[in-house]
Amino acid sequence: MRKVIHVDMDAFYASVEQRDRPELRGRPVAVGGDPDGRGVVAAASYEARRFGIRSAMPCARARRLCPDLVFVRPDFSKYSAVSKQIHAVFHEVTELVEPLALDEAYLDVTENRLEEPLAGKLAKHLKARIREETQLVASAGVGPNKLVAKLASALQKPDGLVIIPPERVDAFLLPLPVRKLWGVGPKTAERLEGMGIRTVSDVRDLTPEHLEHILGSFGPFLYELAHGRDDRKVSPHRARKSRGAERTLDRDLSDLQDVLRLVDHLAHGVGEDLARIEQPGRTVVLKIRYSDFTTVTRSRTLASPTTDAARIAAAARELVADTEAGRRPVRLVGVTMSNLVEEGAPLQLELELPG
Amino acid sequence: MELTIRVPELVRALQRVQGIVEKKTTMPILANALIKSKGKDKITVSATDLEIGLTGDYDATVVKSGAMTLGAKALYDIVRSLPEDVVTLKQGANQWVEISCGKVKYRVVGMSADSFPTLPSFEQVPFFALEPRIFKEMIEKTLYAVSTDETRYNLTGVYCEQVQGSPGLRMVATDGHRLSVIERPTQEPPAMKEGVIIPRKGLVELRKLLEEGKEGGRLGFIENSAVFEKDGITLTMRLVDGRFPDYQQVIPTTSTRRVRVNKDRLSAALKRTSLLSPDKAQGVRLDIASGTMALTANNPDLGEAREELEVEYDNEALKIGFNFRYLMDVLAVLGEEQVELELTDELSPGVIRGVGGEGYRAVIMPMRI
């Protein structure tokens, strides 16, 4: 039986801001976009969550829910630095770390560097080490696989630690709403609930064939998950496929020059990102969403992988010419680099040509 | 229009324009060659892709003056397979042209000469003479490093500038990973105020023209064009409209680790170790220590190769990776027996030059392996 720990930082971005800016402590804080525009909340402090504020909620709505909400613009370079510290702590325990986001990872501790057989003890140790290194609070879940570990970490947030040994998996899973299972999004949940399938226990009453009939190829997989079986590996080399940035505008852009300026700005951010993670990319993807929400993407593959912001920007600008930007109002612009050189793969360095 | 011309003369004319005409173009006329009478005993044959244009005079007997255009590729294929020494081209109605040679007859359809774009022509170009052998060397030693990436427009040609002091020309090319710079004396100072970027395709054609015969040619820069003339032929190239980066900044000047090695031995060793890198895009690791250099290549799908070479080196050991192709491209254009690698560390640009050869340096960024 494997032992998997899922570690999830509590209100990560907001907590980092509260740590670094004492005047924010104890106050409802939302990290995210401009409340006067169309930005969304990227993270809400626990004080803010009490007002019903959640991530991905439009900032304007969050402010209506909590007029005293303090809005903070995100500083991703800072979060990424903290994330590095946290991952260093993970690696003290095991090499088998699969990052899910800056603030979240799975660890397979079946074998571990501390030679500690009790995964619960390790999870406690990890939480303490993270607090020591970053003064931040994490929740952890322990289970025989990723599914259970992740469900467990969410159970007692913040500062939670929930251990589900194999013999308690059934008791833990059966009463859970079906939408908690991995892969069950709002659409699938709605569909199942419409058929009276509300809990994991309800799913168990069905056969894999029946589930396949309802959900297609995901059906049999859901059957396995509902039985607490999940053999997905904790894979440290989850290859990063792309890196990008997009911006929803406060006001629609009708002027082509404004769109191009924003493309330049985004391209530079993406280039810096790629340089930092040392993974040049080869394909530039431009995304434009018009004011009526129709969205187009255009892409171009370069002769060689690059992290050079000027090259990324030049290609992205050319792609803009292939859209209706300037003739139709634009509400969102995105620049993404895909086809990244694999992490640690041989890397051709670039001459530092000025200009 | 009607003309009679010797087949080898027409073949020569059409061969010269093959590299210029556009195969995939939205303007069909650009796939054609323009044939125009010039007096009673000459014709001009021209082609252009709107960026570069080539026009040349050829001996012919003009029976009836005029102009016509025909698909350059098809006409070249027809003419070079003709059985006799003389061919007649006769224009009929609706752009049909009859090609007859002995018992062979073709009827091919052309396009109106009126729709052929006007080639730029310049008066009083400030020309300077080119020694063909030297200029060809300069092109060969830079062309391989030109960028093929259209998003780096200002790197898609070779930068040419006047050498300060003694009369001379300097040519520089880079694709962002490597750079080559060569300077050579000229008989007279190149007449240019500032540096220009000659497009890659133009230089490819120019090199072909230099390879024909021994006569020299002359080059001049005017407005936004470069003009090359030789032997009744004029090649005009629209210059790349961009600013070439300040390349001097990336040429290392203080490399302390200098490795001397026999060029042919290094070439052969690279060729052998690169067999494990079928596309030559992977890296070779050089382990350099006192008196020896080991080349190793690793391919996760194929295996490993290692070869040791004797070198002249007496300094701290150094490991550095390079792209196979970048090293091989440089060695292929070097004429000297010994080459010198000037290295700093595994992350800084390296310089390769021929020992005893002056005025040429190739800079290559390493690969992090």
mmCIF file of C-alpha atoms in Angstrom, chain A residues 30-42 57-63 69-74 247-251:
data_model
loop_
_atom_site.group_PDB
_atom_site.id
_atom_site.type_symbol
_atom_site.label_atom_id
_atom_site.label_comp_id
_atom_site.label_asym_id
_atom_site.label_seq_id
_atom_site.Cartn_x
_atom_site.Cartn_y
_atom_site.Cartn_z
ATOM 1 C CA ALA A 30 -8.283 39.705 -1.662
ATOM 2 C CA VAL A 31 -5.308 39.266 -3.929
ATOM 3 C CA GLY A 32 -6.331 39.854 -7.506
ATOM 4 C CA GLY A 33 -7.283 42.346 -10.150
ATOM 5 C CA ASP A 34 -8.628 45.843 -10.030
ATOM 6 C CA PRO A 35 -11.976 46.067 -8.171
ATOM 7 C CA ASP A 36 -12.973 49.001 -10.391
ATOM 8 C CA GLY A 37 -12.407 46.936 -13.473
ATOM 9 C CA ARG A 38 -13.205 43.396 -14.448
ATOM 10 C CA GLY A 39 -10.498 41.625 -12.467
ATOM 11 C CA VAL A 40 -11.145 38.502 -10.472
ATOM 12 C CA VAL A 41 -10.025 37.360 -7.016
ATOM 13 C CA ALA A 42 -6.969 35.105 -7.211
ATOM 14 C CA MET A 57 -15.072 35.654 -8.097
ATOM 15 C CA PRO A 58 -15.221 39.026 -9.894
ATOM 16 C CA CYS A 59 -13.559 41.669 -7.711
ATOM 17 C CA ALA A 60 -16.544 43.980 -8.051
ATOM 18 C CA ARG A 61 -18.821 41.343 -6.567
ATOM 19 C CA ALA A 62 -16.355 40.609 -3.773
ATOM 20 C CA ARG A 63 -16.428 44.257 -2.797
ATOM 21 C CA LEU A 69 -12.203 44.181 1.685
ATOM 22 C CA VAL A 70 -8.567 45.194 1.064
ATOM 23 C CA PHE A 71 -7.509 44.540 -2.523
ATOM 24 C CA VAL A 72 -3.872 43.686 -3.154
ATOM 25 C CA ARG A 73 -2.297 43.278 -6.588
ATOM 26 C CA PRO A 74 -0.525 39.909 -6.903
ATOM 27 C CA ARG A 247 -5.175 40.018 -19.180
ATOM 28 C CA THR A 248 -8.848 40.874 -19.112
ATOM 29 C CA LEU A 249 -9.172 44.555 -19.837
ATOM 30 C CA ASP A 250 -10.948 47.037 -17.624
ATOM 31 C CA ARG A 251 -12.335 48.601 -20.744
#
